[in-house]
Structures are given as structure tokens and as C-alpha cells.
Tab-separated table of C-alpha atoms in Angstrom:
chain	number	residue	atom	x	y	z
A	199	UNK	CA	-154.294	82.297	49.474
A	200	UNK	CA	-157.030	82.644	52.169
A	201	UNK	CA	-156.609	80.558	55.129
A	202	UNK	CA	-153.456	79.923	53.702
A	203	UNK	CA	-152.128	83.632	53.726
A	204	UNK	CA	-151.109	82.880	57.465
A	205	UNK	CA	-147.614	80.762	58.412
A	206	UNK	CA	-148.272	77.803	60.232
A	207	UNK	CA	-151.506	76.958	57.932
A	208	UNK	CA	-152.304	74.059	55.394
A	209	UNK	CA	-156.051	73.685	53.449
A	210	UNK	CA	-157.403	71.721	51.269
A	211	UNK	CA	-161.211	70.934	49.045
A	212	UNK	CA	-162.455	67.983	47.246
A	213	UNK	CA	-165.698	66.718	46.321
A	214	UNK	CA	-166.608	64.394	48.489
A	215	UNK	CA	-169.857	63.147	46.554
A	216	UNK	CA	-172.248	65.163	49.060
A	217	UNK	CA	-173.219	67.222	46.590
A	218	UNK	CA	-175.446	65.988	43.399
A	219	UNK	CA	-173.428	68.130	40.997
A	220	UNK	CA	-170.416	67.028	41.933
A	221	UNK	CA	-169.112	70.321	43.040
A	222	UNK	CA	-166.342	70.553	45.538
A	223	UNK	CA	-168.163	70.051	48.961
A	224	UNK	CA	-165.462	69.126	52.115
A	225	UNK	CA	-162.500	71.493	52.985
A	226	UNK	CA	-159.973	70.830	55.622
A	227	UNK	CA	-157.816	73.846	57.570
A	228	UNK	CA	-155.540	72.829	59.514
A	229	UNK	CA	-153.095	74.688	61.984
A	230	UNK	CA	-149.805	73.561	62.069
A	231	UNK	CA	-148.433	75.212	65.387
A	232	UNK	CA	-146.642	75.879	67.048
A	233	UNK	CA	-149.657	77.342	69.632
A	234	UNK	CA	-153.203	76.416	68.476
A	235	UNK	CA	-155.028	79.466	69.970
A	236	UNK	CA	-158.579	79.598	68.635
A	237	UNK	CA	-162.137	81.879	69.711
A	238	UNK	CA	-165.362	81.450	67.692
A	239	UNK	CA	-168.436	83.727	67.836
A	240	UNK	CA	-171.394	81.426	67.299
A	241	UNK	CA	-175.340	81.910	65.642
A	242	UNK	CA	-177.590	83.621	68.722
A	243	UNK	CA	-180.815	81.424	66.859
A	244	UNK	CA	-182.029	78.949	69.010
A	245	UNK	CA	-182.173	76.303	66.847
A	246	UNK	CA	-178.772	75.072	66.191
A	247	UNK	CA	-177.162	72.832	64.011
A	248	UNK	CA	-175.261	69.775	65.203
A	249	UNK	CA	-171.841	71.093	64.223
A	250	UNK	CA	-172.538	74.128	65.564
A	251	UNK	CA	-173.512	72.570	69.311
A	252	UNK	CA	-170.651	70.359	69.108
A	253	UNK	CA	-168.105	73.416	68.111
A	254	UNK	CA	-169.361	75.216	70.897
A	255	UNK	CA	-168.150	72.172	73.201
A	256	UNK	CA	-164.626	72.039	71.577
A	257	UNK	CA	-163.806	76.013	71.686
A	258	UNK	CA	-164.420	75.937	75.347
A	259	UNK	CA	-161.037	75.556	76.071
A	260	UNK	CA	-159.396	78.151	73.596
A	261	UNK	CA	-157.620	75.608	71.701
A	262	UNK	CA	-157.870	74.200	67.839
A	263	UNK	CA	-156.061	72.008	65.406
A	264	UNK	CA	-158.300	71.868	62.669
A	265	UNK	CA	-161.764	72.760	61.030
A	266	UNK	CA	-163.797	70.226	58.942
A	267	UNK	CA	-166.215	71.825	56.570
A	268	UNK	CA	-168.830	70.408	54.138
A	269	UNK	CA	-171.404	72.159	52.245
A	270	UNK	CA	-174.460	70.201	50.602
A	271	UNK	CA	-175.882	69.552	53.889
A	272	UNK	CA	-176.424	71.504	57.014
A	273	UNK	CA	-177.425	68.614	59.505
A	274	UNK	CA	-179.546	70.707	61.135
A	275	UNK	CA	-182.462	69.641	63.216
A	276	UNK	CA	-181.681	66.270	62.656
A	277	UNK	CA	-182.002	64.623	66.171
A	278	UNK	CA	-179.407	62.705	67.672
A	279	UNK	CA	-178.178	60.709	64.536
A	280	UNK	CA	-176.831	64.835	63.445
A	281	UNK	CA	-175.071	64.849	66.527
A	282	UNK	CA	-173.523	61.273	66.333
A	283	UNK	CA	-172.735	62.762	62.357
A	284	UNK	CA	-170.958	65.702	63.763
A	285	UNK	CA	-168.899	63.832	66.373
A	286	UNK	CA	-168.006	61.431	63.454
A	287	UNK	CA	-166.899	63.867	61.325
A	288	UNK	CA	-164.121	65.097	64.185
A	289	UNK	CA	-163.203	61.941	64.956
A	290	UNK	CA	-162.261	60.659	61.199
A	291	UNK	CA	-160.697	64.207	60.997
A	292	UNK	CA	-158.941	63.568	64.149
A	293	UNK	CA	-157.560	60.102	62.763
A	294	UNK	CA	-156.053	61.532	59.769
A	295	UNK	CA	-154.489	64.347	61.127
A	296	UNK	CA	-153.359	62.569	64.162
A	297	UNK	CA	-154.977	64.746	66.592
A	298	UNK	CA	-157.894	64.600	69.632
A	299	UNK	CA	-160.966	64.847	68.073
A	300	UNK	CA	-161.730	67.880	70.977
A	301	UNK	CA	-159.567	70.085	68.509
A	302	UNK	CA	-161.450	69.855	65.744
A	303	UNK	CA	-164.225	72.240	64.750
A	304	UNK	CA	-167.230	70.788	62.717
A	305	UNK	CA	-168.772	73.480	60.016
A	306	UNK	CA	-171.978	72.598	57.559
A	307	UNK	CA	-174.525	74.502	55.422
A	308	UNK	CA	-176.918	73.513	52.965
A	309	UNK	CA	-180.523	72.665	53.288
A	310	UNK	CA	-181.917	71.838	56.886
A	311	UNK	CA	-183.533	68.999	57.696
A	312	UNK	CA	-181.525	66.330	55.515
A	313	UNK	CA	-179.648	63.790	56.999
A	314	UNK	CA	-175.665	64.176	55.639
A	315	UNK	CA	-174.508	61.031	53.509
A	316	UNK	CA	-171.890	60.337	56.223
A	317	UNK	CA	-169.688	57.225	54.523
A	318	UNK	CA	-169.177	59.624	51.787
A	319	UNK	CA	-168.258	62.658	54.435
A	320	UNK	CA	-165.650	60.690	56.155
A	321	UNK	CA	-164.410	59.626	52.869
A	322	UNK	CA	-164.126	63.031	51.940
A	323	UNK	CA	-162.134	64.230	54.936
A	324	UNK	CA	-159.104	61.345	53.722
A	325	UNK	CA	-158.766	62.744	50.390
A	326	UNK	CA	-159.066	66.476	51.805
A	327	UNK	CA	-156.185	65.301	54.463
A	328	UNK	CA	-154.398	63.574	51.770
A	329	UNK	CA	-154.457	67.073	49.336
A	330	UNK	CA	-153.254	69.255	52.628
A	331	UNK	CA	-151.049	71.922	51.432
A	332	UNK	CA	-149.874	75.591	52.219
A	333	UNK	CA	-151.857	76.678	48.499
A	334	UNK	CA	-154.947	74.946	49.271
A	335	UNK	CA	-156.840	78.643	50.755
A	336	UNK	CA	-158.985	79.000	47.384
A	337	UNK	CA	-159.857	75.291	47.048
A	338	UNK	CA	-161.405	75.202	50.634
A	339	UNK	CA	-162.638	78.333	50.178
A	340	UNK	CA	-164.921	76.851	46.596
A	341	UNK	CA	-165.292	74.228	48.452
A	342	UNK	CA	-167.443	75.741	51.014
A	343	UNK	CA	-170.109	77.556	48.713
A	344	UNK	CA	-173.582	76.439	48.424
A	345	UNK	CA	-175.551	79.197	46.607
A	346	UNK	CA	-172.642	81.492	46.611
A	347	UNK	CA	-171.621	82.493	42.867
A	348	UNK	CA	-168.399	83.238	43.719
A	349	UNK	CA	-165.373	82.014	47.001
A	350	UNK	CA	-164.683	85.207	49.390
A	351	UNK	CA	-161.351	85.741	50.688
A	352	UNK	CA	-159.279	88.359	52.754
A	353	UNK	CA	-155.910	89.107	53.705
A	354	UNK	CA	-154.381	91.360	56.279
A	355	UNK	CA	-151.004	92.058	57.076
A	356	UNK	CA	-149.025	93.852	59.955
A	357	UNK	CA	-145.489	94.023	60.962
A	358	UNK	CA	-146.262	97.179	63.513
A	359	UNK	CA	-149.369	98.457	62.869
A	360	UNK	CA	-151.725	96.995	61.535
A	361	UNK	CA	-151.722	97.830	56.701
A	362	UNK	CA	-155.502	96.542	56.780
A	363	UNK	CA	-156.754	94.568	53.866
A	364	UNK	CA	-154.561	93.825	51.167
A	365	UNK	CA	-153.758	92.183	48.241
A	366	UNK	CA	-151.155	89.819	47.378
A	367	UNK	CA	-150.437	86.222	47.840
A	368	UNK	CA	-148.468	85.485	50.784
A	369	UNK	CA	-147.373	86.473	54.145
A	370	UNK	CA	-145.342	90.295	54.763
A	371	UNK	CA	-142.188	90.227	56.947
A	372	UNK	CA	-144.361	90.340	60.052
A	373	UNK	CA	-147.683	88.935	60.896
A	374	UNK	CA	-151.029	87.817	58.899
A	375	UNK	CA	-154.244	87.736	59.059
A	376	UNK	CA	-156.429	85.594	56.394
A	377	UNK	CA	-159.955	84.507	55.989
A	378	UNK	CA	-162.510	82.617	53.956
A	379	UNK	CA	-166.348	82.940	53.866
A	380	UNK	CA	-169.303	81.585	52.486
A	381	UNK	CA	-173.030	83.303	52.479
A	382	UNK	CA	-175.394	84.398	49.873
A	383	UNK	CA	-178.773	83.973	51.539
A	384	UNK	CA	-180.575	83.941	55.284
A	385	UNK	CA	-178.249	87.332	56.025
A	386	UNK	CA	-179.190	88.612	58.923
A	387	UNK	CA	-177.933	89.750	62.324
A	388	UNK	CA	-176.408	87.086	64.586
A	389	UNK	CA	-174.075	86.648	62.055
A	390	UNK	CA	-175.962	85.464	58.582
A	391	UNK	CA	-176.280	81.909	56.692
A	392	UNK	CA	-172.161	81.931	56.753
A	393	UNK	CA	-169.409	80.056	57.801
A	394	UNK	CA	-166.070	82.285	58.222
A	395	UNK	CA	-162.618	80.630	59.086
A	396	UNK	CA	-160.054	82.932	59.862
A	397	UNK	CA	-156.562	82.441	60.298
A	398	UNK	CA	-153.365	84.234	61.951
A	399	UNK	CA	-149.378	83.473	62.147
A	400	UNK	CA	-149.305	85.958	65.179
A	401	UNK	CA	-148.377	84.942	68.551
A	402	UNK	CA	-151.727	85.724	70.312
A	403	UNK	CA	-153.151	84.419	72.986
A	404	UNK	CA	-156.740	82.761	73.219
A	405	UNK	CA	-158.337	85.618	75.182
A	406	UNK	CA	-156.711	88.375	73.207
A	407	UNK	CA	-158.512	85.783	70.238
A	408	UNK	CA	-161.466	86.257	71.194
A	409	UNK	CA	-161.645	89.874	72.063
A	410	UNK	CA	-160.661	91.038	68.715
A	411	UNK	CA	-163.132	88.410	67.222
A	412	UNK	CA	-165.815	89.612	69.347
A	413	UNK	CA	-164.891	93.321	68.698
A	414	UNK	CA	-165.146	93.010	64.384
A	415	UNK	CA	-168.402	90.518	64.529
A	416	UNK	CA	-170.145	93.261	66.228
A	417	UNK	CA	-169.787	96.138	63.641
A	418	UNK	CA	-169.171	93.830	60.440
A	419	UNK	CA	-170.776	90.437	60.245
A	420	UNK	CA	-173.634	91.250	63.002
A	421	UNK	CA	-174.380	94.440	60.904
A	422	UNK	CA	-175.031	92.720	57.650
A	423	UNK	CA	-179.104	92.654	57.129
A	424	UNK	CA	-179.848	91.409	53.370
A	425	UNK	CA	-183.195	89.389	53.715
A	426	UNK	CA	-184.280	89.578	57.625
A	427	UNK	CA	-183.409	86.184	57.971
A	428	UNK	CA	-181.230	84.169	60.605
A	429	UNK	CA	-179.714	80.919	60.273
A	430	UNK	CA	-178.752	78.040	62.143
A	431	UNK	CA	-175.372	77.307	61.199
A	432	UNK	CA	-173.257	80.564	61.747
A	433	UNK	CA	-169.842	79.889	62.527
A	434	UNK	CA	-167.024	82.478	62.673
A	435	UNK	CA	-163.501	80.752	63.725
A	436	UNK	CA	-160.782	82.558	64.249
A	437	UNK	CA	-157.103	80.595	64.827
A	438	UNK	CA	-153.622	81.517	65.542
A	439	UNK	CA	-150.498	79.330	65.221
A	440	UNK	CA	-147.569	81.925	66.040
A	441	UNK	CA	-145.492	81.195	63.348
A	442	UNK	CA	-144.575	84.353	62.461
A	443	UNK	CA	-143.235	84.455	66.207
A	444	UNK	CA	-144.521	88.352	66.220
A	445	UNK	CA	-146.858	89.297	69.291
A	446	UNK	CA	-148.301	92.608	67.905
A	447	UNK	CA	-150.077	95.232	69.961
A	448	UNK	CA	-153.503	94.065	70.740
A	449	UNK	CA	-155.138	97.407	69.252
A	450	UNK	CA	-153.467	96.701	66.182
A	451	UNK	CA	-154.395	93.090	65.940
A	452	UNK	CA	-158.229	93.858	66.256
A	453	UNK	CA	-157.836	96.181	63.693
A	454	UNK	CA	-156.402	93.727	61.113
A	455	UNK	CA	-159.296	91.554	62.026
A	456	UNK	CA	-161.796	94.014	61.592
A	457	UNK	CA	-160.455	94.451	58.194
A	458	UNK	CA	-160.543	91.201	57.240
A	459	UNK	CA	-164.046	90.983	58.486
A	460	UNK	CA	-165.936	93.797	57.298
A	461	UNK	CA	-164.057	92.971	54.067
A	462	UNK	CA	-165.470	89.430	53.878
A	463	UNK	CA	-168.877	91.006	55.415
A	464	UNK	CA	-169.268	93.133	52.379
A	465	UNK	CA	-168.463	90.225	50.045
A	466	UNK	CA	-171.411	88.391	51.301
A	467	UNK	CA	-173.951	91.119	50.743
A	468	UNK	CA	-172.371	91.959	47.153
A	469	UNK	CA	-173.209	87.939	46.078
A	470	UNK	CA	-176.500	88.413	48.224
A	471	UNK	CA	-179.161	85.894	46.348
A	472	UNK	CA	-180.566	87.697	43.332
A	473	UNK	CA	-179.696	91.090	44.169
A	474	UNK	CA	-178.839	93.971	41.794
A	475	UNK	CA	-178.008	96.594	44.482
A	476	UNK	CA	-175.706	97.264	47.407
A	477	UNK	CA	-177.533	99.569	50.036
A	478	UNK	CA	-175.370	100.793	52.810
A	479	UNK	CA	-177.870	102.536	55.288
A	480	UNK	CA	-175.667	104.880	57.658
A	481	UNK	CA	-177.155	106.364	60.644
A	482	UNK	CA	-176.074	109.619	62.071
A	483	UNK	CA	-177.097	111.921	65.246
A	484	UNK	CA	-178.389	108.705	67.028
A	485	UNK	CA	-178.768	109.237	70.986
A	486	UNK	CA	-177.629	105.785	71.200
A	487	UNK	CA	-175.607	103.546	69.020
A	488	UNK	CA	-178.265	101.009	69.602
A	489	UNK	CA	-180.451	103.414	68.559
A	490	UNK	CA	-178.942	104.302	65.353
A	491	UNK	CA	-178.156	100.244	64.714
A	492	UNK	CA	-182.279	99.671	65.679
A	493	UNK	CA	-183.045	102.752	63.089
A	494	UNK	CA	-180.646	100.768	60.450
A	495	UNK	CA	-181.755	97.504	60.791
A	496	UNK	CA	-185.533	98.786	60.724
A	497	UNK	CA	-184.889	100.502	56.972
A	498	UNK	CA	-183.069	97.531	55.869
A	499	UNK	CA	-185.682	95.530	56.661
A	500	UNK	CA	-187.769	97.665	55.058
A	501	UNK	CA	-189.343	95.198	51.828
A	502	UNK	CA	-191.369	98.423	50.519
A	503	UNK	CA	-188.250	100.530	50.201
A	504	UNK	CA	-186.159	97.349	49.009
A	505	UNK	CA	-187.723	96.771	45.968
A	506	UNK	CA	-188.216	100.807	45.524
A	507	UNK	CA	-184.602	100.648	45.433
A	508	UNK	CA	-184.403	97.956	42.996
A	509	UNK	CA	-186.799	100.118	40.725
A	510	UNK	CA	-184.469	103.042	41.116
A	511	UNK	CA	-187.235	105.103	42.926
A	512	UNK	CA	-185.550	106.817	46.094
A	513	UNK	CA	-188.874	107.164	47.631
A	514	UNK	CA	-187.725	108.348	50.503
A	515	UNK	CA	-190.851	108.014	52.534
A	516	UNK	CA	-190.557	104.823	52.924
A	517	UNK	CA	-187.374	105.760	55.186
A	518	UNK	CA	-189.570	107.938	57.429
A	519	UNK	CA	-191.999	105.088	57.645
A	520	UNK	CA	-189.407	102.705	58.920
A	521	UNK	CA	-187.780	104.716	61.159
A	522	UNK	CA	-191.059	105.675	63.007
A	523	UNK	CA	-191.741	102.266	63.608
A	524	UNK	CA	-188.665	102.320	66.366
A	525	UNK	CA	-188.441	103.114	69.394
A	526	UNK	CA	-185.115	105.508	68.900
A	527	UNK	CA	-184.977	108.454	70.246
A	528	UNK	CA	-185.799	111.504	67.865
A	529	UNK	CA	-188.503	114.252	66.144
A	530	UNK	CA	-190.178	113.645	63.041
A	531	UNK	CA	-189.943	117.159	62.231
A	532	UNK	CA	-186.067	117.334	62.439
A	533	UNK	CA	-185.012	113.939	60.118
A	534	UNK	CA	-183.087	114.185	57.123
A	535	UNK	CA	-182.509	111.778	54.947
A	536	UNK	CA	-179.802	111.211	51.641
A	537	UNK	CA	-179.867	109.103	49.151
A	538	UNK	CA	-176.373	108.715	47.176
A	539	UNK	CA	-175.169	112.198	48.430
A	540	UNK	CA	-178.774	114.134	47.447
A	541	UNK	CA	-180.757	115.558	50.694
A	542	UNK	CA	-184.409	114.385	49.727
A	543	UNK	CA	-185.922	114.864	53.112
A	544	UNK	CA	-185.319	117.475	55.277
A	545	UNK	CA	-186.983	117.966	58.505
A	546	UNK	CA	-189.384	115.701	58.097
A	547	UNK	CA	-190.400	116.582	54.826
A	548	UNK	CA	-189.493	117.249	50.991
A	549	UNK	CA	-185.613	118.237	50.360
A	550	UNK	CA	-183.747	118.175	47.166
A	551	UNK	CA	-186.226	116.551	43.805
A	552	UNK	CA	-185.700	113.281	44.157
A	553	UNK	CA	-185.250	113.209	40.382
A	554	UNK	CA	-181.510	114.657	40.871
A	555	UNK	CA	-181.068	111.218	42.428
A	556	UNK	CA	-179.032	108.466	40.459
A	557	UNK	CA	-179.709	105.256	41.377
A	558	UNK	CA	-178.587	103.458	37.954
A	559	UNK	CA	-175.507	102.158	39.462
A	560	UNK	CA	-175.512	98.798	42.347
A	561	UNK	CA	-173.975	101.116	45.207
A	562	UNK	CA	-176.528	103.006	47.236
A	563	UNK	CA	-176.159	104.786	50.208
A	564	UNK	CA	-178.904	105.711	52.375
A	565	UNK	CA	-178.366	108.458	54.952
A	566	UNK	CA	-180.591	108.985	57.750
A	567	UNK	CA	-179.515	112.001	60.398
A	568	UNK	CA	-181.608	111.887	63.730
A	569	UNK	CA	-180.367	115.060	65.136
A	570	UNK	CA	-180.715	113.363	68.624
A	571	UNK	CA	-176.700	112.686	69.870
A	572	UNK	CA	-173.849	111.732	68.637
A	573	UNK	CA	-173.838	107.859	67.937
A	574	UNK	CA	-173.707	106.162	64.714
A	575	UNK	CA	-173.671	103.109	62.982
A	576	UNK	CA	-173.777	101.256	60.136
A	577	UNK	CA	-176.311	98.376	58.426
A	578	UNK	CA	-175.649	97.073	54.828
A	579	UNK	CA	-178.389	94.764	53.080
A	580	UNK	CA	-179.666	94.955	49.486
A	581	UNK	CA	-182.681	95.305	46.894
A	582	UNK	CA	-185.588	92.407	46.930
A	583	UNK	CA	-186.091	91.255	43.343
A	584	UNK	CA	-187.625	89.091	42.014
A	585	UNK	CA	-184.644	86.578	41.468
A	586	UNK	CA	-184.153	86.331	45.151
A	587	UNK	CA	-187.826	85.036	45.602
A	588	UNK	CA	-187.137	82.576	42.163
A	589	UNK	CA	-184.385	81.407	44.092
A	590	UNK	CA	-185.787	80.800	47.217
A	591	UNK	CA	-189.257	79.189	46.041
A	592	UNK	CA	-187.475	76.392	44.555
A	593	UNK	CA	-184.399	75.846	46.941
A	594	UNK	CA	-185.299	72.273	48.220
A	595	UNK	CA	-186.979	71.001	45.382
């Protein structure tokens, strides 16, 4: 049920005609109450989209009805008519849910630069308000996608402490916590080419909101590093209507939402544009964890060792060649490194044959150990093939 999962939470998607194909292309989610507590973690690129500037205005004051969504379009960098486009948008959502247009989120992706076909937008949002419902999580979550091949969703549940991600279709005894995403391409840290909407029946404050929001981005969505690239739409929403009437423990509330999150994070790298593996790059024995997320995101970014990967080479030289282009703390002649359990490297040079490596599967795990401290972290990204760049050469035309 997605966004729906939560009490307190109605969603719809129809095809509002933005898109060529006809796909579904406008979803509504709306909160219901009884509180309308809302945070929102925003893209750190410069150049941001009209929704996005005019979402950052509306969050301000911890406080949401609703989020309007479209995909087909991004209306990004498209002067001042984008921002009129946005504002319109909030307003006609606004109207039909007879609301102040100040507590209504605006979310787009598709291809920058392209004005959106407004009339048919606004159009869009009164059949979307008109199809409204408690079931209506997976249609807004399809209708979100743009080169997605499949809708993400997440659930979390807690009556004490926090279960983590489950499945199921509806709300436990106690409290929820449910979430939609879209994102298959421009992944990369400050958030990715995504939109996220998440959604909670617990009785939680704005503040409490936005430190749990804050808390998962950091280590799930902000960690995800598939092509090096960083959008201009990012949004991550996060809203709470109290339905459930259940305040849980802070501790235990971040928790649940760092499930949900990393669970959705993962999702977006496993539909990643053309890719046929899943590289999770853990870094041990940092000094720092900045330095072991710098050493991560280095190797990630790594396009030499990306499409090794993809040829099911675990050259792992290509490893030592990223790290050493860091500024982390550590000695050349005391790195290990492991790919899918097997020690190839070890201080600084040959380990195990590489040959007793088995990289025939999609899940691979690169393991880099510093030997410098005690910090760690995480970065997940995956292989460059050449779908990804078939994909991406012809994405406008």
C-alpha cells in the first residue's frame, strides 16, 4: 500500500496526458489529519528545479496537507514561467482539496529544460483528487516513474520498538511508516534523480520529523553512488498525520525510517539504468567516517573498475588506484581488499587468486580495510554497461 500503509493517508495516479505514451504521470498524497507534521531533505545541486524552490518555501513552517507529483517533465531551468507552473500546480491542488496552497508540496522529474503542458497538469490533479482513496499507494507510486522499470515501495511498522521493514498490506496495532520512490538514473550523493514521499500515522512532532529524516538520508539515500551524477529535482518528504494516536520513542521512530529508507535506497540502485550488477563497497578501519565514505564514493566512482565488474574481472587494482586518489588517511602497504568474501589484496599487494572469485551472480561486495581507526561506512552503486550509455545517448531525442 505505500503511502497508503499509514492511517490518516489517501493517494491516487492518473495519466494526465503529460506523458506521450500515455503512461500514468500525476499522483496526489494527501494527509488526512489530524496533525499535518511534515520535514523534507532537499537536492544540495545548485541548480534547482521550480518545484523544488517552491517546496523549500512551503516546508518552512513544518506543516503539509498534500504532495502533487508529475513525471514527464521536470520544469527545471525553465525561468520564471516554471515557477508560475509550480505555484499553479499548488494552487489547483489546493482548490480541490480545499486547502492553502502553502501546504502543498510540488514534485517533478523528467527531462530538464521542457516547459510542462500545464492545462493538462491541472487537469490531471482533478481526476487524481477525484480517484483519492486509502488503496491508491501503488497507483501514485507507477505514477511517478520515468525510466524506472518497476514502482518502489516500503513499509515499516512499530507498536514499541520499532519491527523494521516489512511486508504486508496495512497498518499493525500501533504505528506505520510507508514510502514510495522513484529513481533509475543521475544517482548520486545529495540524494539521486528521485523523488521519495514518505508517510507516518504516528503522533510526531515536526522537529522530531525532521531529525529522523535527516538521520536515514545521511547513511541511505546520500550513500547511493550509481553513475556520479546529481540531479536537480531531489525531493525526500516525510509526513505524519497521528492517526494511529501512538507517540513512539524517538530512537525507535528513526529507526523505522531508516528502514524504510535504506530499503527504498537499495531499490533504486537494483533498477539503476542498464545495470547487471549490485556493488556494495564497504569500508572498514577508516580514521574517519568521512574518510571511509570519501574512500567509498572514490571506488564507486571508479568507471575502470565498473565495467571490470560488469566483465566479472575482480581486478582489484583498480581499488588501490581509487583509493590513492583520496585524501583518507592510511598506508599503501597495509590495504586489504575483498571481493565477495575472497581476500585478493593484502597489504598492498596480491592475496587470494582472484580466480577463486565468483562474480557470476548481480550482488557484489567490495571490501576495502584501511587499517587506520575504527570508522566505517557504506556506498552502493553498480556496473557501467553498455545499456546505461544506450540509454542515456538517446534520452531526449
Amino acid at each position: 500500500m505505500s503511502v497508503t500503509a499509514a492511517r490518516g493517508f489517501t493517494a491516487s495516479g492518473v495519466s494526465a496526458g503529460i506523458k506521450d505514451s500515455g503512461a500514468p504521470d500525476l499522483a496526489l498524497v494527501v494527509n488526512r489529519g489530524p496533525s499535518y507534521a511534515a520535514a523534507a531533505v532537499f537536492t544540495s545541486n545548485r541548480v534547482q528545479a521550480a518545484p523544488v524552490r517552491w517546496s523549500r518555501r512551503v516546508i518552512g513552517d513544518g506543516a503539509l496537507a498534500a504532495v502533487v507529483l508529475n513525471s514527464g517533465g521536470a520544469n527545471a531551468c525553465t525561468g520564471p514561467a516554471g515557477e508560475d507552473d509550480a505555484r499553479a500546480m499548488a494552487e489547483r491542488t489546493a482548490r480541490a482539496l480545499r486547502v492553502e496552497a502553502e501546504q502543498v508540496a510540488v514534485c517533478s522529474t523528467g527531462l530538464i529544460g521542457v516547459p510542462l503542458p500545464v492545462d493538462r497538469v491541472t487537469a490531471g490533479i482533478d481526476a487524481a483528487a477525484a480517484e483519492l482513496s486509502e488503496d491508491g499507494g501503488e497507483a501514485a507510486a507507477i505514477a511517478i516513474k520515468t525510466t524506472d522499470s518497476v514502482h518502489k515501495t516500503a513499509v515499516a511498522s512499530g507498536s514499541g520498538p520499532a519491527s523494521g521493514p516489512r511486508s504486508g498490506s496495512g497498518p499493525g496495532p500501533g504505528w506505520t511508516v510507508g514510502g514510495m520512490a522513484k529513481g533509475a538514473g543521475m544517482l548520486a550523493p545529495g540524494l539521486a534523480t528521485m523523488l521519495v514521499v514518505l508517510t507516518t500515522d504516528a503522533d510526531v512532532s515536526a522537529p522530531t520529523l525532521d531529525s529522523a529524516l535527516r538521520q536515514a538520508v545521511r547513511t541511505t539515500f546520500d550513500r547511493v553512488d550509481s553513475d556520479g551524477c546529481m540531479s536537480t529535482n531531489d525531493t525526500v518528504l516525510l509526513l505524519a498525520s497521528g492517526a494511529s494516536g501512538v507517540r513512539p520513542d524517538p530512537a525507535e521512530f528513526a529507526e523505522a525510517v531508516h528502514g524504510v529508507c535504506l530499503d527504498l535506497a537499495l531499490r533504486l540502485v537494483a533498477d539503476a539504468e542498464g545495470a547487471s550488477k549490485e556493488i556494495e563497497v564497504r569500508v572498514v578501519g577508516a580514521a574517519s567516517e568521512q574518510d571511509a565514505v570519501t574512500v567509498g564514493r572514490s571506488i564507486a566512482r571508479n568507471n575502470l573498475l565498473k565495467c571490470a565488474l560488469h566483465g566479472e574481472d575482480p581486478n582489484w587494482g583498480r581499488v588501490l588506484s581509487a583509493i590513492g586518489t583520496t585524501s583518507a588517511v592510511f598506508d599503501p602497504d597495509r590495504l586489504d581488499v575483498s571481493i565477495n568474501g575472497v581476500r585478493v589484496c593484502r597489504d598492498g599487494a596480491a592475496g587470494e587468486p582472484r580466480d577463486k572469485v565468483d562474480l557470476s551472480g548481480r550482488a557484489v561486495t567490495v571490501t576495502v580495510d584501511l587499517r587506520s581507526g575504527d570508522a566505517s561506512a557504506t556506498i552502493w552503486t553498480n556496473d557501467l554497461t553498455a545499456a546505461y550509455v544506450h540509454e542515456n545517448s538517446a534520452y531526449s531525442s
